[in-house]
Amino acid sequence: YTTVAFIYIYSIPQPALGGLAYQNQVCNPRYRCGVSADGATTYVATVHEIGHNMGMYHDADKNCLSPDVGVMGGAGVGWSTCSVNDMNTMLQTGNHGCLWIDNIADNEVTPASLLGITLVPELL
């Protein structure tokens, strides 16, 4: 059972950013988190940041160009070929074990299970 925690805030350190997340850390109990700015693009920003947690880089960083640009390129919807390749790489490197754990009942999950998750903007 994996929990990725997201915090929604009105102001983040750099106003041009829609959010922050740790790259390739979806199974790291300390860094499987992110921050998304609260506003009109909250859902897009959250999906984008979860993409980072899942090992995805920005489309432009992987030379993924139009028309193959998705959420990680700041345009379009869905995942580009580059994003799918990034996630497949993450799944093949051993950084994904938590994704295959059977879910536990919701009544066994408490807010205390989120304690210890740390977001340090300087490390992003």
Coordinates of N, CA and C in Angstrom, one line a residue:
Y1 N 0.9 -1.2 0.0 CA 0.0 0.0 0.0 C 0.9 1.2 0.0
T2 N 0.7 2.1 -0.9 CA 1.5 3.3 -1.1 C 0.7 4.5 -1.0
T3 N 1.2 5.5 -0.2 CA 0.5 6.8 -0.1 C 1.5 7.8 -0.6
V4 N 1.0 8.6 -1.6 CA 1.8 9.8 -2.0 C 1.0 11.0 -1.5
A5 N 1.7 11.8 -0.7 CA 1.0 12.9 -0.1 C 1.2 14.2 -0.9
F6 N 0.2 14.9 -1.1 CA 0.3 16.2 -1.7 C -0.3 17.3 -0.9
I7 N 0.3 18.4 -0.8 CA -0.1 19.6 -0.1 C -0.5 20.6 -1.1
Y8 N -1.6 21.3 -0.9 CA -2.1 22.3 -1.8 C -1.9 23.6 -1.0
I9 N -1.2 24.5 -1.6 CA -0.9 25.8 -1.0 C -1.2 27.0 -2.0
Y10 N -1.4 28.1 -1.4 CA -1.7 29.3 -2.2 C -0.5 30.0 -2.7
S11 N 0.6 29.8 -2.1 CA 1.9 30.5 -2.5 C 3.0 29.5 -2.4
I12 N 3.8 29.4 -3.5 CA 5.0 28.5 -3.4 C 6.2 29.4 -3.6
P13 N 7.4 28.9 -3.3 CA 8.6 29.8 -3.3 C 8.8 30.5 -4.6
Q14 N 8.6 29.9 -5.7 CA 8.8 30.5 -7.0 C 7.4 30.6 -7.7
P15 N 6.8 31.8 -7.8 CA 5.5 31.9 -8.4 C 5.3 31.3 -9.8
A16 N 6.3 31.1 -10.6 CA 6.1 30.6 -11.9 C 5.9 29.1 -11.9
L17 N 6.2 28.5 -10.7 CA 6.0 27.0 -10.6 C 4.6 26.6 -10.2
G18 N 4.1 25.6 -10.8 CA 2.8 25.1 -10.5 C 2.8 24.0 -9.4
G19 N 4.0 23.6 -9.1 CA 4.2 22.6 -8.0 C 5.6 22.1 -7.9
L20 N 5.9 21.3 -7.0 CA 7.2 20.7 -6.7 C 7.0 19.2 -6.3
A21 N 7.9 18.4 -6.7 CA 7.9 17.0 -6.3 C 9.3 16.4 -6.5
Y22 N 9.5 15.3 -5.7 CA 10.8 14.6 -5.9 C 10.7 13.7 -7.1
Q23 N 11.8 13.6 -7.8 CA 11.9 12.8 -9.0 C 12.2 11.4 -8.6
N24 N 11.3 10.4 -9.1 CA 11.6 9.0 -9.0 C 11.5 8.5 -7.6
Q25 N 10.7 9.1 -6.7 CA 10.6 8.8 -5.3 C 9.3 8.2 -4.8
V26 N 8.5 7.6 -5.7 CA 7.2 7.2 -5.3 C 7.2 6.1 -4.2
C27 N 8.3 5.4 -4.1 CA 8.3 4.3 -3.1 C 9.3 4.7 -1.9
N28 N 9.8 5.9 -1.9 CA 10.6 6.3 -0.8 C 9.7 6.9 0.3
P29 N 9.7 6.2 1.4 CA 8.8 6.6 2.5 C 8.9 8.1 3.0
R30 N 10.1 8.6 2.8 CA 10.3 10.0 3.2 C 10.0 11.0 2.1
Y31 N 10.2 10.7 0.9 CA 10.1 11.7 -0.2 C 9.0 11.5 -1.2
R32 N 8.1 10.6 -0.9 CA 7.0 10.4 -1.9 C 5.9 11.4 -1.6
C33 N 6.2 12.6 -1.9 CA 5.3 13.7 -1.7 C 5.5 14.8 -2.7
G34 N 4.7 15.8 -2.7 CA 4.8 17.0 -3.5 C 3.9 18.1 -3.1
V35 N 4.1 19.2 -3.7 CA 3.3 20.4 -3.4 C 2.8 20.9 -4.7
S36 N 1.5 21.2 -4.7 CA 0.9 21.9 -5.9 C 0.2 23.1 -5.5
A37 N 0.3 24.2 -6.3 CA -0.4 25.4 -6.1 C -1.9 25.2 -6.2
D38 N -2.6 25.8 -5.3 CA -4.1 25.7 -5.4 C -4.6 26.8 -6.3
G39 N -5.4 26.4 -7.3 CA -5.9 27.3 -8.3 C -6.6 26.6 -9.4
A40 N -6.7 27.4 -10.5 CA -7.4 26.9 -11.7 C -6.7 25.6 -12.3
T41 N -5.4 25.5 -12.2 CA -4.7 24.4 -12.8 C -4.2 23.3 -11.7
T42 N -4.9 23.3 -10.6 CA -4.5 22.4 -9.5 C -4.4 21.0 -10.0
Y43 N -5.4 20.5 -10.7 CA -5.4 19.1 -11.1 C -4.3 18.7 -12.1
V44 N -4.1 19.6 -13.0 CA -3.0 19.4 -14.0 C -1.6 19.4 -13.3
A45 N -1.4 20.4 -12.4 CA -0.2 20.5 -11.7 C 0.0 19.2 -10.8
T46 N -1.0 18.7 -10.2 CA -0.9 17.5 -9.3 C -0.5 16.3 -10.2
V47 N -1.2 16.1 -11.3 CA -0.8 15.0 -12.2 C 0.6 15.1 -12.7
H48 N 1.0 16.3 -13.0 CA 2.4 16.6 -13.5 C 3.4 16.2 -12.4
E49 N 3.1 16.6 -11.1 CA 4.0 16.3 -10.0 C 4.1 14.8 -9.7
I50 N 2.9 14.2 -9.8 CA 2.9 12.7 -9.6 C 3.7 12.1 -10.7
G51 N 3.7 12.6 -11.9 CA 4.6 12.1 -12.9 C 6.0 12.1 -12.5
H52 N 6.5 13.2 -11.9 CA 7.8 13.3 -11.4 C 8.1 12.2 -10.4
N53 N 7.2 12.0 -9.4 CA 7.3 11.0 -8.4 C 7.5 9.6 -9.1
M54 N 6.8 9.4 -10.2 CA 6.8 8.2 -11.0 C 8.0 8.1 -11.9
G55 N 9.0 9.0 -11.9 CA 10.2 8.9 -12.7 C 10.2 9.7 -14.0
M56 N 9.1 10.4 -14.2 CA 9.0 11.2 -15.5 C 9.8 12.5 -15.4
Y57 N 10.4 12.8 -16.5 CA 11.1 14.1 -16.6 C 10.2 15.0 -17.5
H58 N 10.6 16.3 -17.6 CA 9.9 17.2 -18.5 C 10.1 16.7 -20.0
D59 N 9.1 16.8 -20.8 CA 9.2 16.3 -22.2 C 10.3 17.0 -22.9
A60 N 10.5 18.3 -22.7 CA 11.6 19.0 -23.4 C 12.9 18.5 -23.0
D61 N 13.1 18.1 -21.8 CA 14.4 17.5 -21.3 C 14.7 16.2 -22.0
K62 N 13.7 15.5 -22.5 CA 13.9 14.3 -23.2 C 13.7 14.4 -24.7
N63 N 13.7 15.6 -25.2 CA 13.6 15.9 -26.6 C 12.2 15.4 -27.2
C64 N 11.2 15.4 -26.4 CA 9.9 15.0 -26.8 C 9.3 16.3 -27.4
L65 N 9.0 16.3 -28.7 CA 8.5 17.5 -29.3 C 7.1 17.3 -29.8
S66 N 6.4 18.4 -30.1 CA 5.1 18.4 -30.6 C 5.0 17.5 -31.9
P67 N 4.0 16.8 -32.1 CA 2.8 16.7 -31.3 C 2.8 15.7 -30.2
D68 N 4.0 15.1 -29.9 CA 4.1 14.1 -28.8 C 4.5 14.8 -27.5
V69 N 3.7 15.7 -27.0 CA 3.9 16.4 -25.8 C 2.7 16.2 -24.9
G70 N 2.9 15.9 -23.7 CA 1.8 15.6 -22.8 C 1.8 16.5 -21.5
V71 N 1.3 15.9 -20.5 CA 1.2 16.7 -19.2 C 2.6 17.1 -18.7
M72 N 3.7 16.3 -19.0 CA 5.0 16.6 -18.5 C 5.6 17.7 -19.4
G73 N 5.0 18.1 -20.5 CA 5.4 19.1 -21.3 C 4.7 20.4 -21.1
G74 N 3.8 20.4 -20.2 CA 3.0 21.6 -19.8 C 1.9 21.9 -20.8
A75 N 1.6 20.9 -21.7 CA 0.5 21.1 -22.7 C -0.1 19.8 -23.0
G76 N -1.3 19.8 -23.5 CA -1.9 18.6 -23.8 C -2.4 17.8 -22.6
V77 N -2.8 16.6 -22.9 CA -3.3 15.7 -21.8 C -2.6 14.4 -22.0
G78 N -2.6 13.6 -21.0 CA -2.0 12.2 -21.2 C -0.5 12.3 -21.1
W79 N 0.1 11.1 -21.3 CA 1.5 11.0 -21.2 C 2.1 10.9 -22.6
S80 N 3.2 11.6 -22.8 CA 4.0 11.5 -24.1 C 4.7 10.2 -24.1
T81 N 5.2 9.8 -25.3 CA 6.1 8.7 -25.4 C 7.3 8.7 -24.5
C82 N 7.9 9.9 -24.3 CA 9.0 10.1 -23.4 C 8.6 9.8 -22.0
S83 N 7.4 10.3 -21.6 CA 7.0 10.0 -20.2 C 6.7 8.6 -19.9
V84 N 6.1 7.9 -20.9 CA 5.9 6.5 -20.8 C 7.2 5.7 -20.7
N85 N 8.2 6.1 -21.5 CA 9.5 5.5 -21.4 C 10.2 5.7 -20.1
D86 N 10.1 7.0 -19.6 CA 10.6 7.3 -18.2 C 10.0 6.4 -17.1
M87 N 8.7 6.3 -17.2 CA 8.1 5.5 -16.1 C 8.4 4.0 -16.3
N88 N 8.5 3.5 -17.5 CA 8.9 2.1 -17.7 C 10.3 1.9 -17.2
T89 N 11.2 2.9 -17.4 CA 12.6 2.8 -16.9 C 12.6 2.7 -15.3
M90 N 11.8 3.5 -14.7 CA 11.6 3.5 -13.2 C 11.1 2.2 -12.8
L91 N 10.2 1.6 -13.5 CA 9.6 0.3 -13.1 C 10.6 -0.8 -13.3
Q92 N 11.6 -0.6 -14.1 CA 12.6 -1.7 -14.4 C 13.8 -1.6 -13.5
T93 N 13.9 -0.5 -12.8 CA 15.2 -0.2 -12.0 C 15.1 -0.7 -10.6
G94 N 14.0 -1.2 -10.1 CA 13.9 -1.6 -8.7 C 13.4 -0.6 -7.8
N95 N 13.0 0.6 -8.3 CA 12.5 1.7 -7.4 C 11.0 1.7 -7.3
H96 N 10.4 0.5 -7.5 CA 9.0 0.5 -7.6 C 8.3 -0.6 -6.7
G97 N 9.0 -1.3 -5.9 CA 8.4 -2.4 -5.1 C 7.1 -2.1 -4.4
C98 N 7.0 -0.8 -3.9 CA 5.8 -0.5 -3.2 C 4.5 -0.5 -4.0
L99 N 4.7 -0.4 -5.3 CA 3.5 -0.3 -6.2 C 2.8 -1.6 -6.4
W100 N 3.5 -2.7 -6.0 CA 3.0 -4.1 -6.2 C 2.4 -4.7 -4.9
I101 N 2.4 -3.9 -3.8 CA 1.9 -4.4 -2.6 C 0.4 -4.3 -2.6
D102 N -0.3 -5.4 -2.2 CA -1.7 -5.4 -2.2 C -2.2 -4.3 -1.3
N103 N -3.3 -3.7 -1.7 CA -3.9 -2.6 -0.9 C -4.5 -3.2 0.4
I104 N -4.5 -2.4 1.4 CA -5.1 -2.8 2.7 C -6.4 -2.1 2.8
A105 N -7.2 -2.5 3.7 CA -8.5 -1.9 3.9 C -8.4 -0.4 4.3
D106 N -9.3 0.4 3.8 CA -9.2 1.8 4.1 C -9.3 2.1 5.6
N107 N -10.0 1.3 6.3 CA -10.1 1.5 7.8 C -8.9 1.2 8.5
E108 N -7.9 0.7 7.9 CA -6.6 0.4 8.5 C -5.6 1.5 8.2
V109 N -6.0 2.5 7.5 CA -5.1 3.6 7.1 C -5.5 4.8 8.0
T110 N -4.5 5.4 8.7 CA -4.7 6.5 9.5 C -3.8 7.7 9.1
P111 N -4.2 8.9 9.4 CA -3.4 10.1 9.1 C -1.9 9.9 9.6
A112 N -1.8 9.2 10.7 CA -0.4 9.0 11.2 C 0.5 8.3 10.2
S113 N -0.1 7.6 9.3 CA 0.8 6.9 8.3 C 1.5 7.9 7.4
L114 N 1.1 9.1 7.4 CA 1.8 10.1 6.6 C 2.9 10.8 7.3
L115 N 3.0 10.6 8.6 CA 4.1 11.2 9.4 C 5.4 10.8 8.9
G116 N 6.4 11.7 8.9 CA 7.7 11.4 8.4 C 8.0 11.8 7.0
I117 N 6.9 12.1 6.2 CA 7.1 12.5 4.9 C 7.6 14.0 4.9
T118 N 8.7 14.2 4.2 CA 9.3 15.5 4.3 C 9.5 16.2 2.9
L119 N 9.1 17.4 2.8 CA 9.3 18.2 1.6 C 10.3 19.3 1.9
V120 N 11.4 19.2 1.2 CA 12.5 20.2 1.4 C 12.7 20.8 0.0
P121 N 12.1 22.0 -0.2 CA 12.2 22.6 -1.5 C 13.6 22.7 -2.1
E122 N 14.6 22.9 -1.2 CA 16.0 23.1 -1.7 C 16.5 21.8 -2.4
L123 N 15.9 20.7 -2.1 CA 16.3 19.4 -2.6 C 15.7 19.0 -3.9
L124 N 14.6 19.8 -4.3 CA 13.9 19.5 -5.5 C 14.6 20.0 -6.8

